[in-house]
Amino acid sequence: MNDVELRELVPRVLSVLVCRGADFATAEDAVQEALIRALSAWGDELPADPAGWLITVAWRAFVDMTRSDAARRDRELRVDTEPPAGAIPSADDTLRLYFLCAHPDMSPTSAVALTLRAVGGLTTRQIARAYLVPEPTMAQRISRAKRMVSRAGVDRPGDVRTVMRVLYLVFNEGYSGDVDLAAEAIRLTRQLAALVDNPEVHGLLALMLLHHARRRSRNQSDGSIVPLADQDRSQWDTGLIAEGIDIAQAALARDQLGEYQAQAAIAALHADAPHVEETDWRQIVEWYDELLRFADTPIVRLNRAVAVGEAAGAPTGLAALAEVDDDVPRREAVAAYLHEKNGDLELAARLYANAARNAPNLAERDHQTRQAARLNQHLQHHR
Amino acid sequence: MAKYLFLKHYRGAPSPVNDVPMAQWKPDEVEAHIRYMNDFAARLESSGEFIDAQALSPDGVWVHYDGEGRPPVTDGPFAETKDLIAGWMVIDVDSYERAIELAGELSAAPGAGGEPIHEWLEVRPFLAAPPTVTQ
């Protein structure tokens, strides 16, 4: 059993403890303790029932923690060593765990950290490394989030919308450190999709798979960005693309459109084109119009302007861009691209330079700087 | 989930409201200031927002490459430069608004007369990793 298969068992084990009446915060610590023991105890031989083993060990750890806690507080408290009978968690209990960890009172940062630990089974150290935060800071973040769940969670957990937002945030963080957050987000979204019958969850899963399929071609080995049009499509993972398209189509067939399904449809249209010239930009624009009904954000309007520029030509794209607020991040980059396409190279070069200066991350700054340098060199040669 | 740098300046920032050099504060005012700074960092640690805090010596030099086979050229100290960084704090917070709120609290550290210094702090966002979903 590898690390991921072991962590698959975490939500169920934690649900059992909570069902048996353990408080959430201590139960979660106990499950982590059981995971650590499993890693050393299962070296050569798996127990016949790994989940049962984890439940037994986690329950004992919970009892020990509660006792030493009670002793510390010098208070009489009796906890049964033997777990109460019955209490078998259902799929709904596991789903509830997702909801608790995405509690609406929690900040996104806290919900992300708690979900990765309590549902994903990652250690605090792994989560801290993934988010480039010191381990004590991450430990505090998680224990605050757990206290909030213990305090307020039980009567008013989050819902599937808040859970999807948390998983989307994890996915979008991409890859940093020794944990592949994108893969972890996909794993947790798969689990969620098996627990709840909601086409938007399937839309989110499809969206993740379709983006994940392109990851190898998205960057060069030095981390520099390769734009969609220039990506080596032979590197795209056709298996993931096929799966993503299937899931997206099945969700869309249920006729309950939402923002994740619309985004998945756009990603599917990109993934489906063997060459960039074969991209069905007209249909992509239509999906952006659908997406606007659910998420009328400046970023969606900005991306729509790019698609309009491809579908109907640069002047029409620039007209669509004119409706996007000036202060939207990456607007100058899009303006530069459309003006270059429109043949206004001097203006495009200036806009690329501005886009570089205002880029929200280093890879994009480098990318826009290269674009500006490329155009400026071209202009010098043709003066 | 965004990291911000708070920069404290020895020189180069606009003058604060309570502009008395630290050496002229009463000893208990100095103590109160140091305690405030430590408490602030501890509070951020317990809220899960603290990344790092460092102070810098003012004694820096300029250095530059001077060609193959030659030692680097040094120049300084910075007596003539306008801007001098005293130290920094790095935080990881949910929003820009939260970063500004925390910088405001840090700037309220007590100085002479036990009154807030109103020191100007420079707040700079980190350039992070690019997001996965861009289209």
Short mmCIF file of C-alpha atoms in Angstrom, two decimals:
data_model
loop_
_atom_site.label_atom_id
_atom_site.label_comp_id
_atom_site.label_asym_id
_atom_site.label_seq_id
_atom_site.Cartn_x
_atom_site.Cartn_y
_atom_site.Cartn_z
CA MET A 1 0.00 0.00 0.00
CA ASN A 2 1.50 3.31 -1.01
CA ASP A 3 1.18 6.66 0.70
CA VAL A 4 -1.80 7.76 -1.40
CA GLU A 5 -3.73 4.51 -0.82
CA LEU A 6 -3.10 4.88 2.89
CA ARG A 7 -4.38 8.44 2.85
CA GLU A 8 -7.50 7.33 0.94
CA LEU A 9 -8.61 5.70 4.20
CA VAL A 10 -8.29 8.87 6.27
CA PRO A 11 -11.79 10.40 5.86
CA ARG A 12 -13.46 7.10 6.76
CA VAL A 13 -11.30 6.53 9.82
CA LEU A 14 -11.85 10.08 11.06
CA SER A 15 -15.60 9.76 10.43
CA VAL A 16 -15.72 6.62 12.57
CA LEU A 17 -14.06 8.39 15.48
CA VAL A 18 -16.36 11.41 15.19
CA CYS A 19 -19.40 9.10 14.91
CA ARG A 20 -18.31 7.40 18.13
CA GLY A 21 -18.45 10.74 19.86
CA ALA A 22 -14.82 11.85 19.72
CA ASP A 23 -14.36 15.61 19.44
CA PHE A 24 -13.18 16.62 15.99
CA ALA A 25 -9.87 18.26 16.93
CA THR A 26 -8.55 15.41 19.08
CA ALA A 27 -9.88 12.75 16.72
CA GLU A 28 -8.00 14.37 13.85
CA ASP A 29 -4.74 14.34 15.83
CA ALA A 30 -5.37 10.70 16.71
CA VAL A 31 -5.84 9.76 13.05
CA GLN A 32 -2.54 11.44 12.15
CA GLU A 33 -0.89 9.49 14.96
CA ALA A 34 -2.34 6.25 13.59
CA LEU A 35 -1.03 7.09 10.10
CA ILE A 36 2.48 7.59 11.44
CA ARG A 37 2.31 4.25 13.28
CA ALA A 38 0.96 2.52 10.18
CA LEU A 39 3.94 3.71 8.14
CA SER A 40 6.39 2.03 10.52
CA ALA A 41 4.26 -1.00 11.46
CA TRP A 42 3.21 -1.97 7.94
CA GLY A 43 6.71 -2.11 6.52
CA ASP A 44 6.64 -5.70 5.28
CA GLU A 45 3.16 -6.96 5.85
CA LEU A 46 -0.21 -5.29 5.47
CA PRO A 47 -2.83 -6.05 8.09
CA ALA A 48 -5.80 -8.04 6.78
CA ASP A 49 -8.07 -5.04 7.29
CA PRO A 50 -6.03 -1.82 7.00
CA ALA A 51 -8.98 0.48 7.72
CA GLY A 52 -9.95 -1.59 10.77
CA TRP A 53 -6.34 -1.47 11.99
CA LEU A 54 -6.24 2.31 11.61
CA ILE A 55 -9.57 2.74 13.40
CA THR A 56 -8.42 0.62 16.35
CA VAL A 57 -5.06 2.39 16.65
CA ALA A 58 -6.58 5.84 16.15
CA TRP A 59 -9.22 5.17 18.79
CA ARG A 60 -6.56 4.07 21.29
CA ALA A 61 -4.54 7.18 20.48
CA PHE A 62 -7.66 9.27 20.99
CA VAL A 63 -8.28 7.67 24.38
CA ASP A 64 -4.66 8.27 25.44
CA MET A 65 -4.80 11.90 24.31
CA THR A 66 -8.05 12.51 26.14
CA ARG A 67 -6.71 10.88 29.29
CA SER A 68 -3.46 12.79 29.38
CA ASP A 69 -5.43 15.92 28.62
CA ALA A 70 -7.72 15.15 31.54
CA ALA A 71 -4.76 14.40 33.79
CA ARG A 72 -3.17 17.68 32.81
CA ARG A 73 -6.28 19.55 33.71
CA ASP A 74 -6.48 17.47 36.90
CA ARG A 75 -10.02 16.55 36.21
CA GLU A 76 -11.90 13.30 36.67
CA LEU A 77 -12.84 11.99 33.28
CA ARG A 78 -13.45 8.43 32.34
CA VAL A 79 -13.14 7.31 28.77
CA ASP A 80 -13.98 3.79 27.72
CA THR A 81 -11.02 2.02 26.20
CA GLU A 82 -13.35 -0.08 24.14
CA PRO A 83 -15.13 1.90 21.46
CA PRO A 84 -18.91 1.99 21.58
CA ALA A 85 -20.44 -0.57 19.27
CA GLY A 86 -22.46 0.36 16.21
CA ALA A 87 -21.50 3.73 14.78
CA ILE A 88 -20.54 2.80 11.26
CA PRO A 89 -20.07 5.89 9.12
CA SER A 90 -22.01 6.20 5.91
CA ALA A 91 -21.00 8.04 2.76
CA ASP A 92 -22.90 11.00 4.19
CA ASP A 93 -20.61 11.08 7.23
CA THR A 94 -17.55 11.26 5.00
CA LEU A 95 -19.20 13.98 2.95
CA ARG A 96 -19.94 15.85 6.16
CA LEU A 97 -16.22 15.81 6.88
CA TYR A 98 -15.60 17.69 3.63
CA PHE A 99 -18.29 20.19 4.63
CA LEU A 100 -16.85 20.69 8.13
CA CYS A 101 -13.40 21.43 6.74
CA ALA A 102 -14.82 24.04 4.36
CA HIS A 103 -16.80 25.78 7.09
CA PRO A 104 -18.23 29.08 5.85
CA ASP A 105 -16.81 31.00 8.85
CA MET A 106 -13.30 29.88 7.97
CA SER A 107 -10.96 31.87 5.76
CA PRO A 108 -10.04 30.15 2.47
CA THR A 109 -6.47 29.75 3.73
CA SER A 110 -7.63 27.88 6.84
CA ALA A 111 -10.13 25.75 4.94
CA VAL A 112 -7.46 24.71 2.44
CA ALA A 113 -5.01 23.73 5.19
CA LEU A 114 -7.59 21.80 7.19
CA THR A 115 -8.99 19.98 4.15
CA LEU A 116 -5.52 18.84 3.10
CA ARG A 117 -4.85 17.48 6.58
CA ALA A 118 -8.17 16.09 7.82
CA VAL A 119 -9.55 14.87 4.48
CA GLY A 120 -6.32 14.47 2.52
CA GLY A 121 -4.28 12.98 5.35
CA LEU A 122 -1.20 15.09 4.58
CA THR A 123 1.10 16.01 7.44
CA THR A 124 1.45 19.57 8.67
CA ARG A 125 5.04 19.57 7.42
CA GLN A 126 4.00 18.57 3.91
CA ILE A 127 1.31 21.25 3.79
CA ALA A 128 3.72 23.87 5.16
CA ARG A 129 6.29 23.01 2.49
CA ALA A 130 3.72 23.06 -0.29
CA TYR A 131 2.66 26.59 0.68
CA LEU A 132 6.17 27.82 1.57
CA VAL A 133 5.17 28.64 5.12
CA PRO A 134 7.11 27.74 8.33
CA GLU A 135 5.82 24.57 9.95
CA PRO A 136 4.84 26.22 13.28
CA THR A 137 2.77 28.79 11.38
CA MET A 138 0.96 26.05 9.46
CA ALA A 139 0.44 24.09 12.69
CA GLN A 140 -1.23 27.13 14.24
CA ARG A 141 -3.35 27.69 11.16
CA ILE A 142 -4.59 24.11 11.28
CA SER A 143 -5.24 24.04 15.02
CA ARG A 144 -7.21 27.31 14.82
CA ALA A 145 -9.27 25.88 12.00
CA LYS A 146 -9.90 22.73 14.04
CA ARG A 147 -10.99 24.74 17.05
CA MET A 148 -13.46 26.59 14.85
CA VAL A 149 -14.88 23.30 13.57
CA SER A 150 -15.20 21.99 17.13
CA ARG A 151 -16.90 25.20 18.25
CA ALA A 152 -19.24 26.07 15.45
CA GLY A 153 -19.08 23.36 12.86
CA VAL A 154 -21.55 20.85 14.02
CA ASP A 155 -24.76 22.75 13.47
CA ARG A 156 -23.72 24.78 10.42
CA PRO A 157 -21.17 23.07 8.20
CA GLY A 158 -20.26 24.32 4.75
CA ASP A 159 -21.89 23.01 1.63
CA VAL A 160 -20.72 21.53 -1.61
CA ARG A 161 -20.14 25.02 -3.12
CA THR A 162 -17.62 25.98 -0.43
CA VAL A 163 -15.93 22.58 -0.74
CA MET A 164 -15.55 23.02 -4.50
CA ARG A 165 -14.04 26.47 -4.02
CA VAL A 166 -11.48 25.04 -1.58
CA LEU A 167 -10.53 22.19 -3.94
CA TYR A 168 -10.27 24.61 -6.85
CA LEU A 169 -7.88 26.78 -4.79
CA VAL A 170 -5.73 23.75 -3.99
CA PHE A 171 -5.62 22.77 -7.66
CA ASN A 172 -4.80 26.25 -8.86
CA GLU A 173 -1.83 26.52 -6.53
CA GLY A 174 -0.17 24.00 -8.82
CA TYR A 175 3.05 22.39 -7.83
CA SER A 176 5.51 23.51 -5.20
CA GLY A 177 7.53 21.48 -2.76
CA ASP A 178 7.33 17.72 -2.32
CA VAL A 179 3.55 17.45 -2.54
CA ASP A 180 1.82 17.57 -5.89
CA LEU A 181 -1.12 19.79 -4.93
CA ALA A 182 -2.79 19.52 -8.34
CA ALA A 183 -2.80 15.72 -8.14
CA GLU A 184 -4.03 15.90 -4.56
CA ALA A 185 -6.88 18.24 -5.55
CA ILE A 186 -7.88 15.83 -8.31
CA ARG A 187 -7.83 12.89 -5.90
CA LEU A 188 -10.02 14.71 -3.37
CA THR A 189 -12.41 15.92 -6.08
CA ARG A 190 -12.75 12.36 -7.38
CA GLN A 191 -13.61 11.24 -3.87
CA LEU A 192 -16.13 14.06 -3.55
CA ALA A 193 -17.70 13.19 -6.92
CA ALA A 194 -18.24 9.63 -5.69
CA LEU A 195 -19.98 10.90 -2.56
CA VAL A 196 -22.32 13.52 -3.94
CA ASP A 197 -24.48 13.54 -7.04
CA ASN A 198 -23.88 17.04 -8.37
CA PRO A 199 -23.03 17.88 -12.00
CA GLU A 200 -20.95 20.88 -10.90
CA VAL A 201 -18.61 18.59 -8.92
CA HIS A 202 -18.18 16.54 -12.09
CA GLY A 203 -17.62 19.76 -14.02
CA LEU A 204 -14.88 20.72 -11.57
CA LEU A 205 -13.27 17.28 -11.85
CA ALA A 206 -13.35 17.47 -15.65
CA LEU A 207 -11.87 20.98 -15.56
CA MET A 208 -8.99 19.77 -13.39
CA LEU A 209 -8.31 16.69 -15.52
CA LEU A 210 -8.29 18.71 -18.75
CA HIS A 211 -5.83 21.25 -17.35
CA HIS A 212 -3.72 18.57 -15.71
CA ALA A 213 -3.46 16.76 -19.05
CA ARG A 214 -1.54 19.73 -20.47
CA ARG A 215 0.82 20.26 -17.56
CA ARG A 216 3.92 18.74 -19.19
CA SER A 217 3.73 21.16 -22.10
CA ARG A 218 2.82 24.26 -20.09
CA ASN A 219 6.35 25.12 -19.00
CA GLN A 220 9.85 24.59 -20.26
CA SER A 221 12.28 22.79 -17.99
CA ASP A 222 13.46 26.14 -16.59
CA GLY A 223 9.89 27.00 -15.59
CA SER A 224 9.26 29.53 -18.35
CA ILE A 225 5.71 29.73 -19.68
CA VAL A 226 4.73 28.16 -23.01
CA PRO A 227 1.50 29.79 -24.26
CA LEU A 228 -1.32 27.47 -25.30
CA ALA A 229 -0.76 28.21 -29.00
CA ASP A 230 2.91 27.16 -28.83
CA GLN A 231 2.49 24.05 -26.68
CA ASP A 232 3.67 20.69 -28.02
CA ARG A 233 0.32 18.96 -28.18
CA SER A 234 1.92 15.54 -28.59
CA GLN A 235 2.87 15.90 -24.92
CA TRP A 236 -0.72 16.27 -23.81
CA ASP A 237 -2.04 13.30 -21.85
CA THR A 238 -4.70 11.90 -24.17
CA GLY A 239 -6.00 9.50 -21.53
CA LEU A 240 -6.75 12.33 -19.11
CA ILE A 241 -8.26 14.40 -21.92
CA ALA A 242 -10.59 11.57 -22.95
CA GLU A 243 -11.65 11.05 -19.35
CA GLY A 244 -12.15 14.78 -18.78
CA ILE A 245 -14.25 15.15 -21.93
CA ASP A 246 -16.40 12.12 -21.01
CA ILE A 247 -17.05 13.45 -17.53
CA ALA A 248 -17.80 16.95 -18.82
CA GLN A 249 -20.22 15.66 -21.47
CA ALA A 250 -22.06 13.43 -19.01
CA ALA A 251 -22.42 16.38 -16.60
CA LEU A 252 -23.58 18.78 -19.34
CA ALA A 253 -26.15 16.24 -20.55
CA ARG A 254 -27.96 16.68 -17.24
CA ASP A 255 -28.81 20.23 -18.22
CA GLN A 256 -27.93 21.90 -14.91
CA LEU A 257 -25.21 24.19 -16.12
CA GLY A 258 -22.88 25.94 -13.68
CA GLU A 259 -19.59 27.80 -13.79
CA TYR A 260 -17.31 24.77 -13.43
CA GLN A 261 -19.10 22.90 -16.22
CA ALA A 262 -18.83 25.93 -18.49
CA GLN A 263 -15.11 26.24 -17.71
CA ALA A 264 -14.70 22.51 -18.36
CA ALA A 265 -16.43 22.91 -21.72
CA ILE A 266 -13.94 25.64 -22.69
CA ALA A 267 -11.00 23.50 -21.56
CA ALA A 268 -12.43 20.55 -23.50
CA LEU A 269 -12.64 22.57 -26.71
CA HIS A 270 -8.97 23.54 -26.35
CA ALA A 271 -7.93 19.99 -25.51
CA ASP A 272 -9.88 18.59 -28.44
CA ALA A 273 -8.00 20.57 -31.11
CA PRO A 274 -5.06 18.59 -32.58
CA HIS A 275 -3.51 21.88 -33.77
CA VAL A 276 -4.10 25.38 -32.48
CA GLU A 277 -5.47 26.38 -35.92
CA GLU A 278 -8.25 23.84 -35.50
CA THR A 279 -9.50 25.38 -32.25
CA ASP A 280 -13.23 26.06 -32.40
CA TRP A 281 -12.99 29.65 -31.14
CA ARG A 282 -16.58 30.47 -32.11
CA GLN A 283 -17.89 27.80 -29.77
CA ILE A 284 -15.43 28.87 -27.09
CA VAL A 285 -16.85 32.41 -27.22
CA GLU A 286 -20.36 30.95 -26.83
CA TRP A 287 -19.22 29.09 -23.72
CA TYR A 288 -17.69 32.27 -22.32
CA ASP A 289 -21.09 33.92 -22.81
CA GLU A 290 -22.65 31.05 -20.83
CA LEU A 291 -19.96 31.36 -18.17
CA LEU A 292 -20.74 35.07 -17.79
CA ARG A 293 -24.26 34.14 -16.66
CA PHE A 294 -22.81 32.34 -13.64
CA ALA A 295 -19.61 34.29 -13.02
CA ASP A 296 -19.63 37.76 -14.50
CA THR A 297 -16.11 38.64 -13.39
CA PRO A 298 -13.55 40.94 -15.05
CA ILE A 299 -11.25 37.92 -15.52
CA VAL A 300 -13.90 35.99 -17.46
CA ARG A 301 -14.55 39.08 -19.61
CA LEU A 302 -10.82 39.43 -20.21
CA ASN A 303 -10.44 35.79 -21.31
CA ARG A 304 -13.55 36.17 -23.45
CA ALA A 305 -11.91 39.11 -25.26
CA VAL A 306 -8.99 36.85 -26.21
CA ALA A 307 -11.39 34.26 -27.61
CA VAL A 308 -13.35 36.94 -29.49
CA GLY A 309 -10.08 38.16 -31.00
CA GLU A 310 -9.36 34.66 -32.29
CA ALA A 311 -12.90 33.97 -33.49
CA ALA A 312 -13.71 37.31 -35.12
CA GLY A 313 -10.40 39.09 -35.59
CA ALA A 314 -8.25 41.48 -33.56
CA PRO A 315 -10.44 44.63 -33.99
CA THR A 316 -13.48 42.81 -32.61
CA GLY A 317 -11.34 41.40 -29.79
CA LEU A 318 -10.11 44.92 -28.97
CA ALA A 319 -13.73 46.12 -28.92
CA ALA A 320 -14.55 43.35 -26.42
CA LEU A 321 -11.47 44.32 -24.40
CA ALA A 322 -12.65 47.94 -24.24
CA GLU A 323 -15.47 46.76 -21.94
CA VAL A 324 -12.99 45.31 -19.42
CA ASP A 325 -11.88 47.57 -16.54
CA ASP A 326 -8.40 49.05 -16.85
CA ASP A 327 -7.16 47.75 -13.49
CA VAL A 328 -7.82 44.04 -14.12
CA PRO A 329 -4.60 42.02 -13.73
CA ARG A 330 -3.17 40.81 -17.08
CA ARG A 331 -5.31 43.25 -19.09
CA GLU A 332 -2.19 44.89 -20.57
CA ALA A 333 -0.87 41.49 -21.61
CA VAL A 334 -4.10 40.75 -23.48
CA ALA A 335 -4.12 44.25 -25.00
CA ALA A 336 -0.52 43.77 -26.15
CA TYR A 337 -1.38 40.45 -27.77
CA LEU A 338 -4.43 41.82 -29.59
CA HIS A 339 -2.63 44.98 -30.78
CA GLU A 340 0.24 42.87 -32.11
CA LYS A 341 -2.29 40.68 -33.92
CA ASN A 342 -3.81 43.89 -35.26
CA GLY A 343 -0.43 45.02 -36.63
CA ASP A 344 0.18 47.89 -34.19
CA LEU A 345 3.62 46.66 -33.13
CA GLU A 346 4.91 49.83 -31.43
CA LEU A 347 1.91 50.00 -29.14
CA ALA A 348 2.08 46.24 -28.52
CA ALA A 349 5.75 46.46 -27.49
CA ARG A 350 4.96 49.24 -25.01
CA LEU A 351 2.04 47.26 -23.60
CA TYR A 352 4.15 44.10 -23.23
CA ALA A 353 6.70 46.13 -21.25
CA ASN A 354 3.93 47.49 -19.01
CA ALA A 355 2.49 44.00 -18.63
CA ALA A 356 5.90 42.74 -17.51
CA ARG A 357 6.18 45.51 -14.93
CA ASN A 358 2.73 44.71 -13.51
CA ALA A 359 2.82 40.91 -13.81
CA PRO A 360 1.48 39.09 -10.74
CA ASN A 361 4.20 36.43 -10.81
CA LEU A 362 7.77 35.95 -11.93
CA ALA A 363 7.12 33.47 -14.76
CA GLU A 364 4.62 35.85 -16.38
CA ARG A 365 6.94 38.82 -15.90
CA ASP A 366 9.72 36.95 -17.71
CA HIS A 367 7.30 35.88 -20.42
CA GLN A 368 6.04 39.42 -21.08
CA THR A 369 9.60 40.77 -20.98
CA ARG A 370 10.57 38.28 -23.71
CA GLN A 371 7.58 39.38 -25.77
CA ALA A 372 8.57 43.06 -25.44
CA ALA A 373 12.20 42.29 -26.33
CA ARG A 374 11.14 40.20 -29.34
CA LEU A 375 8.94 42.99 -30.72
CA ASN A 376 11.46 45.76 -30.02
CA GLN A 377 14.19 43.85 -31.84
CA HIS A 378 11.84 43.30 -34.77
CA LEU A 379 10.99 47.02 -34.85
CA GLN A 380 14.68 48.03 -34.83
CA HIS A 381 15.46 45.74 -37.75
CA HIS A 382 12.63 47.15 -39.81
CA ARG A 383 13.11 50.82 -39.09
CA MET B 1 -3.11 33.14 0.42
CA ALA B 2 -0.66 35.79 -0.55
CA LYS B 3 2.64 36.81 0.90
CA TYR B 4 3.52 40.41 1.66
CA LEU B 5 6.71 42.11 2.77
CA PHE B 6 6.60 44.93 5.33
CA LEU B 7 9.70 47.07 4.99
CA LYS B 8 10.93 49.29 7.80
CA HIS B 9 13.26 52.09 6.82
CA TYR B 10 16.05 53.76 8.79
CA ARG B 11 15.91 56.51 6.19
CA GLY B 12 13.90 57.23 3.11
CA ALA B 13 10.35 56.90 4.45
CA PRO B 14 8.24 60.01 5.07
CA SER B 15 8.53 61.39 8.62
CA PRO B 16 6.20 59.74 11.13
CA VAL B 17 3.84 61.69 13.44
CA ASN B 18 5.78 60.80 16.60
CA ASP B 19 9.26 61.50 15.20
CA VAL B 20 11.70 61.25 18.13
CA PRO B 21 14.96 59.25 17.72
CA MET B 22 14.80 56.05 19.77
CA ALA B 23 17.92 56.93 21.78
CA GLN B 24 15.98 59.82 23.29
CA TRP B 25 13.07 57.72 24.54
CA LYS B 26 12.74 56.83 28.22
CA PRO B 27 13.98 53.31 29.04
CA ASP B 28 10.49 52.03 29.80
CA GLU B 29 9.28 53.45 26.48
CA VAL B 30 12.00 51.48 24.72
CA GLU B 31 10.92 48.38 26.64
CA ALA B 32 7.28 48.95 25.73
CA HIS B 33 8.23 49.29 22.07
CA ILE B 34 10.26 46.06 22.00
CA ARG B 35 7.50 44.21 23.84
CA TYR B 36 4.94 45.45 21.31
CA MET B 37 7.04 44.22 18.41
CA ASN B 38 7.57 40.79 20.00
CA ASP B 39 3.91 40.47 20.90
CA PHE B 40 2.91 41.42 17.39
CA ALA B 41 5.09 38.69 15.86
CA ALA B 42 3.83 36.14 18.40
CA ARG B 43 0.24 37.06 17.63
CA LEU B 44 0.83 36.54 13.91
CA GLU B 45 2.41 33.20 14.62
CA SER B 46 -0.62 32.04 16.54
CA SER B 47 -2.97 33.28 13.83
CA GLY B 48 -0.99 31.26 11.28
CA GLU B 49 0.10 34.33 9.30
CA PHE B 50 3.74 34.73 10.26
CA ILE B 51 6.53 33.83 7.86
CA ASP B 52 9.65 35.72 8.86
CA ALA B 53 11.03 38.84 10.53
CA GLN B 54 14.60 40.09 10.30
CA ALA B 55 16.47 43.22 11.28
CA LEU B 56 19.41 44.53 9.27
CA SER B 57 22.55 46.32 10.38
CA PRO B 58 22.80 49.81 8.89
CA ASP B 59 26.46 49.14 8.00
CA GLY B 60 26.22 47.98 4.42
CA VAL B 61 28.45 48.51 1.41
CA TRP B 62 27.95 48.66 -2.34
CA VAL B 63 29.66 45.90 -4.29
CA HIS B 64 30.12 45.35 -8.00
CA TYR B 65 31.96 43.05 -10.40
CA ASP B 66 35.16 44.58 -11.74
CA GLY B 67 36.14 42.25 -14.56
CA GLU B 68 37.79 38.86 -14.97
CA GLY B 69 40.55 38.11 -12.45
CA ARG B 70 39.94 41.20 -10.34
CA PRO B 71 38.39 41.32 -6.88
CA PRO B 72 34.91 42.87 -6.62
CA VAL B 73 34.89 46.60 -6.01
CA THR B 74 33.35 47.79 -2.77
CA ASP B 75 32.11 51.25 -1.96
CA GLY B 76 30.28 52.72 0.97
CA PRO B 77 28.94 52.90 3.61
CA PHE B 78 25.66 54.36 2.52
CA ALA B 79 26.08 57.82 4.04
CA GLU B 80 24.89 59.57 0.92
CA THR B 81 22.03 57.27 -0.10
CA LYS B 82 18.46 58.35 0.50
CA ASP B 83 16.97 54.94 1.29
CA LEU B 84 18.11 52.59 4.04
CA ILE B 85 16.23 49.42 5.00
CA ALA B 86 16.12 48.64 8.72
CA GLY B 87 14.38 45.29 8.53
CA TRP B 88 11.37 43.41 7.34
CA MET B 89 8.51 41.18 8.23
CA VAL B 90 6.94 38.67 5.84
CA ILE B 91 3.32 37.60 6.30
CA ASP B 92 1.01 35.16 4.51
CA VAL B 93 -2.60 36.38 4.56
CA ASP B 94 -5.95 35.91 2.87
CA SER B 95 -6.22 39.33 1.31
CA TYR B 96 -4.60 42.65 0.51
CA GLU B 97 -6.98 44.27 3.01
CA ARG B 98 -5.67 42.02 5.78
CA ALA B 99 -2.07 42.93 4.88
CA ILE B 100 -2.90 46.63 5.14
CA GLU B 101 -4.72 46.10 8.43
CA LEU B 102 -1.70 44.32 9.93
CA ALA B 103 0.76 46.93 8.65
CA GLY B 104 -1.44 49.55 10.34
CA GLU B 105 -1.20 47.66 13.62
CA LEU B 106 2.56 47.33 13.33
CA SER B 107 2.84 51.05 12.64
CA ALA B 108 0.97 51.75 15.89
CA ALA B 109 3.94 50.49 17.94
CA PRO B 110 4.49 52.90 20.85
CA GLY B 111 7.39 55.36 20.82
CA ALA B 112 8.26 58.49 22.75
CA GLY B 113 5.71 59.33 25.47
CA GLY B 114 4.19 55.88 24.98
CA GLU B 115 2.30 57.27 21.97
CA PRO B 116 2.06 55.41 18.65
CA ILE B 117 4.90 56.25 16.26
CA HIS B 118 2.67 56.18 13.15
CA GLU B 119 5.76 54.98 11.30
CA TRP B 120 5.38 54.65 7.53
CA LEU B 121 5.83 51.05 6.47
CA GLU B 122 6.28 49.94 2.91
CA VAL B 123 3.98 47.05 1.94
CA ARG B 124 5.04 44.99 -1.09
CA PRO B 125 3.30 41.92 -2.50
CA PHE B 126 5.43 38.89 -3.40
CA LEU B 127 5.46 37.65 -6.96
CA ALA B 128 4.14 34.12 -6.51
CA ALA B 129 3.91 31.04 -8.70
CA PRO B 130 1.63 31.28 -11.75
CA PRO B 131 -1.82 29.73 -11.36
CA THR B 132 -2.69 26.46 -13.09
CA VAL B 133 -5.90 27.65 -14.72
CA THR B 134 -5.26 30.65 -16.93
CA GLN B 135 -7.65 30.57 -19.83
#
